[in-house]
Amino acid sequence: MSKARLALILSAPITVAVISIALCAGSGPVGPADILAVIAARARGLAPHDGPVAGIVWDLRLPRVLLAWIAGAALSVSGAIMQSLLKNPLASPFTVGVSSGASLGAGLVILSGLSLPFLGPLTVPVAGFLCAVATAWLVLRFSRAIDPLLEGSTIVLVGMVLSLFVNAILTAVSAASGKELARLVIWQMGSFALRGWKPVAVLFPLLVASAALAFLLRRELDAMTFGDEEARALGVPTIATKRVLVGIVSVLTGATVSFVGVIGFLDLAVPQAVRRLVGPGHRALIPFSAIAGGAFMVLADLAARVALSPLDLPVGAVTALVGAPVFALIFLGAARGRI
Amino acid sequence: MATVALASCARQTSRQNAKKDATLADGGLRIASLAPSSTSIIAALGLAERLVAVDQWSATLPGVSESTLRLDLMRPDVERLAALSPDLLIVSPLTQASSGVDPFRALSDSGIRVVSIPTSGSLADVSRDVRAIAALVSRGEEGERIVADMERSFAEARECAASIPPEKRRSVYFEIEAAPSPYTFGKGVYLDELLEAAGARNVFSDLSGWVSVGPEAIVSRDPDVILTNVDYLPDPVAEIRARPGWSGMKAVREGRVYLIDPRTSARPAPELVEALREIERAVYPERFDE
């Protein structure tokens, strides 16, 4: 049996197991029976309101676990696409300025205290999302102006420069602000706590649509891994494909980051590890990046919640803290040919 | 003696004096303070008009003139401080920790008296700070009076709370930073001592120091009352009440979520007496109705 086929068969039960473990663990006195009871009641359209248990299960734990899975899947699929597209193992959605754009948009709203009447508390994520996509679009425009062939190295360079520029705007603006700065710093530290169901409802369809689109473009992605010239010789419209894919990635990660904040490491490491496990073909790389990224983020957030319970650790620190040794083992194993 | 004795009166007088800018003509001590709690103590000692420079968090304290030079707590403009040449510069470890080296070395070398006051953890530390700063500015007597007032207020509150039967004691969750990463405190923090003095029970008294706690832990400990002194949101009480999963909590259902003024509760300084009164009224409103 091929590695990819074995991984495919194992991935469904592993995903279910990881989500179930994460649902059952936590600092509150809530067991598997409580969880099933609350979910069953909700499924029948009832809203049980006896004390904090129902709130813990339905409003805190379930959306938190699902949001972690969705964000993990979104960030690692986006990472996989960007690494192939730019032919750069260090590339990620953040290379095209998505996180600095989102930070600037959210930051300007937070620092100015702006709240649009029809958006309310959604003003911050909406502004973050728009600025993230706008920054990525600017990166593409500038890259195209400099280099009509839109080579990966040009996009990386322009992305870095524009990210630094956008960060500098935010730093300059925030230097003049007082107590709102605390809100901005907290916003920038990624977290899945107390987000509710809204981000889950917005991000899940977006993740499915983006991953499906990228999966449809898997042959183009495969061809472009060999080089743009080879891909063009095979009839792939490289420039149009790059623009579409950068568009997909910036919409998906822009939305994710705007809701949960910036969480690093995963977008870089998970697709690399998946590449070593199932090979570079995008037919396997895209779905497995999503599955592995989702599971990894759920476990990282679980560790953040329960390792020092009742304390909550920043999940962004846990991803790198727990992830780096795990990925070091995968890479070492791959290098020695054991995997 | 020209200055008045009571802390509350001292605040009033200094607020009046702050309007006049010519107060330094008498050749008195010129003080710079880069620590909000120390600035508070200086104001309580009736010396607010002697401040020539403060950090941005001190600038909004009652008694501090708007025309006083504002400096950044983390990265103070040392050149401007040197140009002002104050007689006394009070700093905190916050400024030093951010840069790794003593940023005030040049000032102390040039003869300015630089004193670092460690950030206080407990109410006893606040008394210690008041005495230390009072001694630095030769107001030992006022310092003793402020300490005596503070300790009397705390003792009175404890005495009053002692009459609350154990089964009627309310549990409290006190938030100093809002969602998504709520921060609170356990033992060893002056706010925990204030809760205790008010006859309340901190739901996180099993922890110590300032801590970031999981929302699930807060919800499952289901406090009777929720207090917040978050100052960076337009309406921190509404934000708490609207949190997903919190509507089933006792405090939210019964409408016992209150804001405690951050200006009195966020600094380990003499105004904690006022924060204590606010906490008492928020936790046991029925005892203070008459």
XYZ file of C-alpha atoms in Angstrom:
629
model
C 0.000 0.000 0.000
C 1.324 3.443 -0.827
C 2.133 5.849 1.964
C -0.490 8.303 0.739
C -3.214 5.651 0.666
C -2.330 4.459 4.172
C -2.302 8.061 5.420
C -5.673 8.695 3.772
C -7.235 5.680 5.488
C -5.775 6.694 8.858
C -6.546 10.396 8.634
C -10.322 10.214 9.226
C -10.158 8.267 12.524
C -7.152 10.354 13.651
C -9.042 13.609 13.009
C -12.094 12.360 14.894
C -9.917 11.107 17.757
C -7.959 14.369 18.066
C -11.133 16.485 18.102
C -12.789 14.152 20.635
C -9.779 14.216 22.967
C -9.662 18.008 22.750
C -13.401 18.203 23.491
C -13.132 16.001 26.572
C -10.155 17.772 28.141
C -10.277 21.105 29.890
C -10.164 22.870 33.212
C -13.923 22.732 33.786
C -15.584 19.687 35.422
C -17.113 18.457 32.159
C -16.972 14.809 31.096
C -17.791 12.981 27.846
C -21.355 12.277 29.075
C -22.025 16.009 29.641
C -20.656 16.805 26.196
C -22.850 14.226 24.460
C -25.894 15.391 26.441
C -25.379 19.059 25.520
C -24.683 18.302 21.851
C -27.729 15.980 21.692
C -29.944 18.642 23.267
C -28.668 21.241 20.811
C -29.227 18.865 17.905
C -32.871 18.590 18.976
C -33.132 22.359 18.998
C -33.130 22.725 22.801
C -30.980 25.281 24.579
C -30.250 23.858 28.046
C -29.562 26.573 30.582
C -28.788 24.876 33.861
C -25.574 26.417 35.159
C -22.257 26.784 33.415
C -21.828 23.269 31.937
C -23.902 23.898 28.799
C -22.040 27.178 28.239
C -18.656 25.513 28.671
C -19.444 22.740 26.169
C -21.438 24.596 23.531
C -20.072 28.157 23.646
C -16.500 27.709 24.860
C -15.026 24.300 24.106
C -16.752 23.177 20.901
C -16.255 26.403 18.886
C -12.706 26.739 20.260
C -11.695 23.237 19.130
C -13.363 23.598 15.724
C -11.886 27.067 15.183
C -8.409 25.737 16.031
C -8.864 22.940 13.497
C -10.083 25.301 10.771
C -7.314 27.844 11.392
C -4.656 25.124 11.460
C -5.943 23.640 8.208
C -6.234 27.070 6.554
C -2.722 28.172 7.550
C -1.006 24.965 6.473
C -2.857 24.658 3.141
C -1.916 28.269 2.443
C 1.677 27.541 3.442
C 1.825 24.528 1.116
C 0.501 26.580 -1.824
C 2.909 29.472 -1.234
C 5.943 27.202 -0.886
C 5.157 25.510 -4.222
C 4.178 28.705 -5.976
C 7.257 30.679 -4.968
C 9.567 27.640 -5.051
C 10.865 28.740 -1.679
C 10.856 26.502 1.414
C 10.633 29.593 3.661
C 7.631 31.092 1.873
C 4.291 31.368 3.614
C 1.119 33.430 3.289
C 2.819 35.937 5.572
C 5.533 36.433 2.914
C 3.065 38.393 0.775
C 2.245 40.693 3.672
C -1.019 39.112 4.807
C -0.259 39.291 8.535
C 1.218 42.790 8.487
C -1.701 44.006 6.365
C -4.232 42.450 8.758
C -2.382 43.957 11.739
C -2.423 47.410 10.146
C -6.150 47.240 9.355
C -7.106 45.922 12.783
C -4.614 48.269 14.438
C -5.992 51.401 12.799
C -9.529 50.470 13.889
C -8.440 49.659 17.459
C -6.255 52.752 17.861
C -8.872 55.102 16.413
C -11.678 53.485 18.432
C -13.742 53.270 15.241
C -16.798 50.997 15.244
C -19.068 50.972 12.219
C -22.770 50.832 13.178
C -23.744 47.874 11.008
C -20.571 45.888 11.768
C -20.158 46.523 15.517
C -17.509 44.230 16.995
C -16.906 42.781 13.523
C -15.324 46.103 12.443
C -11.868 44.931 13.571
C -11.787 41.589 11.663
C -13.377 43.154 8.561
C -10.806 45.963 8.477
C -8.011 43.442 9.097
C -9.250 41.258 6.257
C -9.549 44.138 3.769
C -6.055 45.434 4.549
C -4.597 41.906 4.354
C -6.030 41.344 0.882
C -5.087 44.874 -0.211
C -1.481 44.346 0.899
C -1.217 41.054 -0.999
C -2.732 42.722 -4.071
C -0.178 45.539 -3.848
C 2.637 42.985 -3.578
C 1.413 41.322 -6.775
C 1.036 44.663 -8.592
C 4.539 45.816 -7.664
C 6.055 42.441 -8.491
C 4.400 42.483 -11.895
C 5.666 46.013 -12.566
C 9.225 45.006 -11.701
C 9.168 41.569 -13.272
C 6.578 40.839 -16.004
C 7.177 37.082 -15.611
C 6.239 37.270 -11.905
C 9.101 35.065 -10.690
C 8.846 33.658 -7.156
C 11.960 35.464 -5.950
C 10.508 38.826 -7.039
C 7.289 38.207 -5.096
C 9.271 37.168 -2.000
C 11.439 40.290 -2.156
C 8.557 42.699 -2.786
C 6.493 40.953 -0.108
C 9.261 41.345 2.485
C 9.816 45.009 1.687
C 6.118 45.875 1.673
C 5.522 43.914 4.918
C 8.265 45.880 6.649
C 6.826 49.124 5.279
C 3.290 48.276 6.475
C 4.632 47.206 9.890
C 6.509 50.484 10.129
C 3.299 52.461 9.513
C 1.604 50.611 12.361
C 4.603 51.052 14.685
C 4.716 54.772 13.940
C 0.971 55.193 14.508
C 0.930 53.101 17.691
C 3.884 54.993 19.209
C 1.539 57.977 19.556
C -1.226 55.985 21.248
C -1.819 55.281 24.911
C -3.993 52.615 26.456
C -5.445 51.332 23.161
C -1.998 49.868 22.517
C -2.771 47.120 25.058
C -5.775 46.066 22.959
C -3.631 45.940 19.829
C -0.903 43.856 21.475
C -3.537 41.423 22.754
C -5.194 41.272 19.328
C -1.887 40.422 17.683
C -1.273 37.476 20.024
C -3.269 34.692 18.422
C -5.931 32.948 20.482
C -8.976 30.731 19.959
C -10.533 31.589 23.320
C -13.902 33.347 23.586
C -14.412 33.723 19.836
C -17.835 32.068 19.698
C -19.406 30.459 16.641
C -19.238 33.376 14.205
C -15.626 32.813 13.022
C -16.347 29.081 12.645
C -19.361 29.833 10.453
C -17.391 32.294 8.284
C -14.079 30.443 8.021
C -15.244 26.868 7.434
C -16.956 27.494 4.053
C -14.027 29.705 3.072
C -11.566 26.915 3.922
C -13.525 24.300 1.978
C -13.865 26.555 -1.077
C -10.189 27.618 -1.036
C -8.861 24.081 -0.559
C -11.157 22.801 -3.329
C -9.976 25.527 -5.730
C -6.328 24.802 -4.924
C -7.018 21.081 -5.387
C -8.508 21.787 -8.838
C -5.268 23.594 -9.711
C -3.084 20.698 -8.446
C -1.650 19.861 -11.903
C -0.659 23.468 -12.497
C 0.969 23.501 -9.059
C 2.811 20.235 -9.812
C 4.103 21.645 -13.091
C 5.225 24.896 -11.499
C 7.307 23.064 -8.880
C 9.712 22.173 -11.712
C 10.086 25.794 -12.737
C 8.069 28.438 -14.526
C 9.632 27.776 -17.949
C 8.884 24.060 -17.775
C 5.336 24.829 -16.646
C 4.830 27.239 -19.551
C 6.184 24.601 -21.930
C 3.486 22.264 -20.574
C 0.869 24.909 -21.368
C 0.306 26.247 -17.846
C -0.520 29.991 -17.772
C 1.932 30.625 -14.932
C 1.209 34.293 -14.357
C -2.575 33.896 -14.207
C -2.243 30.788 -11.992
C 0.025 32.644 -9.570
C -2.388 35.529 -9.305
C -5.359 33.253 -8.685
C -3.510 31.224 -6.062
C -2.048 34.237 -4.250
C -5.597 35.619 -4.271
C -7.003 32.435 -2.707
C -4.248 32.328 -0.094
C -4.568 35.973 0.880
C -8.359 35.752 1.249
C -8.136 32.556 3.330
C -5.269 33.579 5.619
C -6.422 37.196 5.747
C -9.797 36.059 7.084
C -8.209 33.552 9.486
C -5.671 35.982 10.925
C -8.317 38.702 11.238
C -10.440 36.470 13.460
C -7.837 34.642 15.562
C -4.675 36.771 15.391
C -1.266 35.816 14.051
C -0.109 32.274 14.864
C 3.183 31.317 13.279
C 5.323 28.200 12.770
C 2.535 25.946 11.488
C 2.247 27.539 8.016
C 5.960 26.866 7.547
C 6.550 23.531 9.237
C 3.410 21.463 8.591
C 3.523 21.543 4.745
C 7.258 20.757 4.858
C 6.647 17.735 7.080
C 3.710 16.578 4.934
C 5.894 16.879 1.812
C 8.402 14.533 3.419
C 5.704 12.069 4.444
C 3.535 11.859 1.293
C 5.759 13.368 -1.400
C 5.566 16.633 -3.337
C 2.518 15.829 -5.516
C -0.298 18.304 -4.780
C -3.041 15.700 -5.089
C -1.866 14.427 -1.693
C -0.080 17.525 -0.391
C -3.123 19.825 -0.283
C -5.592 17.549 1.564
C -2.957 16.185 3.936
C -1.655 19.665 4.755
C -5.191 20.576 5.796
C -5.690 17.399 7.836
C -2.276 17.549 9.539
C -2.456 21.309 10.132
C -5.913 21.041 11.684
C -4.937 18.192 13.986
C -1.680 19.872 14.967
C -3.378 23.167 15.851
C -6.070 21.408 17.901
C -3.359 19.590 19.884
C -1.302 22.777 20.323
C -4.347 24.647 21.636
C -5.208 21.687 23.866
C -1.704 21.880 25.354
C -2.137 25.646 25.791
C -5.396 25.073 27.686
C -4.563 22.109 29.920
C -0.766 21.987 30.408
C -0.825 24.468 33.299
C -4.594 24.557 33.903
C -6.298 26.809 35.043
C -3.704 29.001 33.332
C -4.018 29.623 29.589
C -0.783 29.805 27.602
C -0.510 31.778 24.337
C -1.116 29.178 21.595
C 1.409 30.899 19.297
C 4.163 30.020 21.757
C 2.963 26.424 22.111
C 2.943 25.739 18.341
C 6.672 26.416 18.120
C 7.542 25.016 21.560
C 5.872 21.643 20.974
C 6.120 21.691 17.203
C 9.826 22.315 16.668
C 11.039 19.054 18.318
C 8.299 17.019 16.584
C 9.214 18.423 13.185
C 12.925 18.031 13.866
C 12.278 14.288 14.349
C 10.248 14.062 11.114
C 12.959 15.869 9.134
C 15.757 13.769 10.674
C 13.808 10.591 9.958
C 13.227 11.645 6.357
C 16.902 12.538 5.922
C 17.950 9.085 7.143
C 15.415 7.443 4.855
C 13.459 5.815 7.649
C 10.161 7.427 6.678
C 3.538 73.420 58.208
C 2.215 74.612 54.870
C 0.888 71.367 53.433
C -2.225 69.721 54.734
C -2.159 66.400 56.432
C -4.876 64.192 55.010
C -4.294 62.419 51.741
C -7.676 63.428 50.327
C -7.129 67.067 51.234
C -3.652 66.950 49.805
C -5.096 65.921 46.476
C -7.489 68.826 46.487
C -4.845 71.406 47.266
C -2.418 70.109 44.705
C -5.137 70.131 42.059
C -5.670 73.837 42.779
C -1.976 74.575 42.812
C -1.383 72.757 39.580
C -2.973 75.643 37.729
C -0.204 77.979 38.787
C 3.017 77.490 36.904
C 5.292 79.667 39.003
C 5.435 77.288 41.943
C 9.075 76.436 41.451
C 10.224 79.947 42.115
C 10.750 79.155 45.807
C 13.732 76.998 44.905
C 12.107 73.848 46.298
C 12.888 70.297 45.301
C 12.382 69.569 41.593
C 11.183 65.993 41.120
C 10.868 63.778 38.060
C 8.897 60.523 38.391
C 8.846 57.700 35.873
C 6.660 55.392 37.966
C 2.880 55.951 38.221
C 2.612 54.607 41.776
C 5.465 56.862 42.929
C 3.831 59.857 41.211
C 0.643 59.055 43.133
C 2.536 58.981 46.410
C 4.247 62.288 45.620
C 0.834 63.839 44.897
C -0.547 62.386 48.136
C 2.392 63.992 49.977
C 1.204 67.318 48.546
C 4.171 67.747 46.237
C 2.474 67.433 42.841
C 3.534 70.957 41.885
C 7.176 69.984 42.319
C 6.969 67.478 39.471
C 8.896 68.652 36.422
C 8.602 65.447 34.352
C 6.466 62.301 34.523
C 5.816 59.177 32.448
C 2.739 59.019 30.208
C 0.741 56.875 32.679
C 1.409 59.346 35.510
C 0.367 62.329 33.406
C -3.362 61.767 33.939
C -3.165 61.487 37.745
C -5.060 64.107 39.720
C -2.750 66.931 40.724
C -0.287 66.476 37.854
C -0.250 69.633 35.752
C -0.955 69.274 32.048
C 2.131 71.319 31.291
C 4.439 68.843 33.063
C 6.856 67.235 30.619
C 5.676 63.758 29.566
C 8.204 61.016 28.941
C 7.862 57.464 27.702
C 8.030 54.979 30.587
C 9.880 52.362 28.545
C 12.104 54.676 26.500
C 12.447 57.987 28.324
C 14.156 60.850 26.537
C 17.184 60.990 28.818
C 18.577 64.099 27.110
C 15.506 66.137 27.985
C 15.644 64.806 31.540
C 19.279 65.870 31.790
C 18.394 69.328 30.462
C 15.724 69.680 33.155
C 18.251 68.559 35.773
C 15.781 67.593 38.492
C 17.057 67.203 42.053
C 15.415 63.813 42.350
C 14.481 61.241 39.717
C 12.279 58.330 40.824
C 12.215 55.361 38.462
C 10.961 51.779 38.518
C 12.526 48.508 37.334
C 10.118 48.657 34.351
C 12.310 51.191 32.580
C 15.547 49.390 33.337
C 14.343 45.936 32.353
C 13.333 47.094 28.895
C 16.811 48.134 27.873
C 19.108 45.773 29.771
C 21.488 48.514 30.889
C 20.932 51.321 33.380
C 19.458 54.031 31.150
C 19.939 56.641 33.888
C 23.657 56.121 34.383
C 24.510 59.383 32.654
C 22.062 61.251 34.892
C 23.349 59.822 38.144
C 26.919 60.466 36.978
C 26.021 64.093 36.400
C 24.873 64.438 40.003
C 21.117 63.858 39.735
C 19.805 61.685 42.537
C 18.250 58.647 40.825
C 16.223 56.285 43.028
C 14.626 53.088 41.799
C 11.528 51.974 43.725
C 10.665 48.309 43.133
C 7.124 47.621 41.848
C 4.968 46.791 44.857
C 3.149 43.519 45.218
C 1.398 43.803 48.574
C -0.324 46.450 50.685
C 2.628 46.305 53.099
C 4.869 47.214 50.143
C 2.697 50.281 49.482
C 3.259 51.480 53.061
C 6.970 50.824 52.624
C 6.988 52.886 49.381
C 5.120 55.793 50.990
C 7.655 55.879 53.840
C 10.621 55.579 51.468
C 9.447 58.388 49.167
C 8.386 60.588 52.100
C 11.891 60.197 53.512
C 13.461 61.099 50.142
C 11.548 64.385 49.980
C 11.886 65.092 53.729
C 8.159 64.684 54.449
C 8.520 61.846 56.920
C 5.663 63.058 59.093
C 3.156 63.282 56.217
C 4.307 59.879 55.067
C 3.556 58.374 58.466
C 0.154 60.052 58.470
C -0.725 58.665 55.014
C 0.372 55.188 56.053
C -1.650 55.432 59.267
C -4.742 56.581 57.314
C -4.390 53.769 54.807
C -3.879 51.113 57.436
C -6.792 52.427 59.483
C -9.086 52.252 56.423
C -8.014 48.693 55.672
C -8.446 47.666 59.320
C -11.923 49.249 59.461
C -12.942 47.389 56.305
C -11.682 44.092 57.725
C -13.529 44.710 60.959
C -16.711 45.501 59.042
C -16.277 42.383 56.861
C -15.738 40.196 59.925
C -19.450 40.508 60.676
C -20.384 38.816 57.378
C -21.267 35.184 58.147
C -19.135 32.669 56.193
C -22.116 31.354 54.183
C -22.967 34.886 53.000
C -19.441 35.652 51.739
C -19.455 36.233 47.992
C -16.899 34.829 45.592
C -15.326 37.261 43.134
C -13.486 37.065 39.829
C -11.547 40.291 39.224
C -10.332 40.864 35.682
C -7.473 43.202 34.800
C -7.274 42.257 31.111
C -10.200 41.299 28.870
C -10.912 38.592 26.265
C -9.460 36.691 24.493
C -6.743 36.266 27.148
C -8.279 37.273 30.486
C -5.767 38.183 33.182
C -6.467 38.069 36.890
C -4.434 37.535 40.073
C -3.998 35.116 42.935
C -2.315 35.449 46.326
C 0.446 37.975 46.902
C -1.161 40.784 44.907
C -2.510 43.898 46.639
C -5.872 43.501 44.849
C -6.285 40.053 46.426
C -5.706 41.678 49.825
C -8.358 44.288 48.996
C -10.868 41.534 48.110
C -10.089 39.828 51.384
C -10.433 43.099 53.315
C -13.830 43.611 51.669
C -14.950 40.197 52.909
C -14.939 38.664 49.420
C -13.325 35.426 48.306
C -11.086 35.486 45.199
C -12.064 32.457 43.046
C -8.417 32.191 42.002
C -6.897 32.386 45.492
C -5.264 28.995 44.818
C -2.909 30.733 42.352
C -0.322 33.390 43.078
C 0.779 36.555 41.328
C -0.675 37.954 38.088
C -1.998 35.104 35.922
C -3.621 34.513 32.531
C -6.479 32.093 33.192
C -8.574 30.049 30.774
C -12.167 31.231 30.183
C -13.382 27.722 30.970
C -11.827 27.843 34.420
C -13.526 31.177 35.109
C -16.934 29.914 33.961
C -16.689 26.671 35.935
C -15.667 28.503 39.135
C -18.906 30.456 38.664
C -18.215 33.529 40.864
C -21.031 35.477 42.574
C -19.594 38.781 41.355
C -17.355 39.783 38.440
C -15.219 42.919 38.735
C -13.098 44.496 36.019
C -10.725 47.436 35.925
C -9.915 47.155 32.211
C -9.342 50.682 30.884
C -8.774 50.113 27.163
C -12.294 49.127 26.115
C -15.204 51.555 25.725
C -17.479 49.381 27.918
C -15.669 46.467 29.613
C -18.796 45.432 31.584
C -20.877 45.046 28.399
C -18.005 43.123 26.797
C -17.977 40.618 29.688
C -21.767 40.179 29.623
C -21.736 39.541 25.864
C -19.042 36.825 25.957
C -20.023 33.498 24.404
C -20.803 30.923 27.107
C -20.876 33.427 29.973
C -24.621 34.059 30.018
C -25.181 30.992 32.225
C -22.841 32.316 34.923
C -24.431 33.396 38.193
C -22.826 36.846 38.170
C -24.001 37.570 34.619
C -27.533 36.216 35.193
C -27.918 38.289 38.363
C -26.346 41.379 36.826
C -23.404 41.464 39.239
C -20.696 42.631 36.841
C -19.093 45.916 37.883
C -16.362 48.284 36.783
C -13.823 49.289 39.435
C -12.172 52.603 38.576
C -8.754 51.776 37.077
C -7.456 55.119 38.327
C -7.817 53.968 41.922
C -7.221 50.232 41.538
C -4.490 49.825 38.917
C -1.617 51.288 40.933
C -0.193 50.147 44.268
C -0.559 53.587 45.867
C -2.567 55.350 48.636
C -5.717 55.683 46.475
C -6.265 51.925 46.929
C -8.346 53.051 49.914
C -10.887 54.378 47.404
C -10.661 51.195 45.305
C -11.451 49.196 48.452
C -14.604 51.292 49.054
C -15.703 50.655 45.453
C -15.077 46.921 45.814
C -17.042 46.770 49.089
C -20.024 48.541 47.479
C -19.909 46.369 44.344
C -19.704 43.061 46.222
C -22.100 43.858 49.087
C -24.331 46.696 47.827
C -27.039 45.855 50.399
C -24.652 46.582 53.286
C -24.017 50.107 52.020
C -27.540 51.059 50.961
C -28.463 53.132 53.970
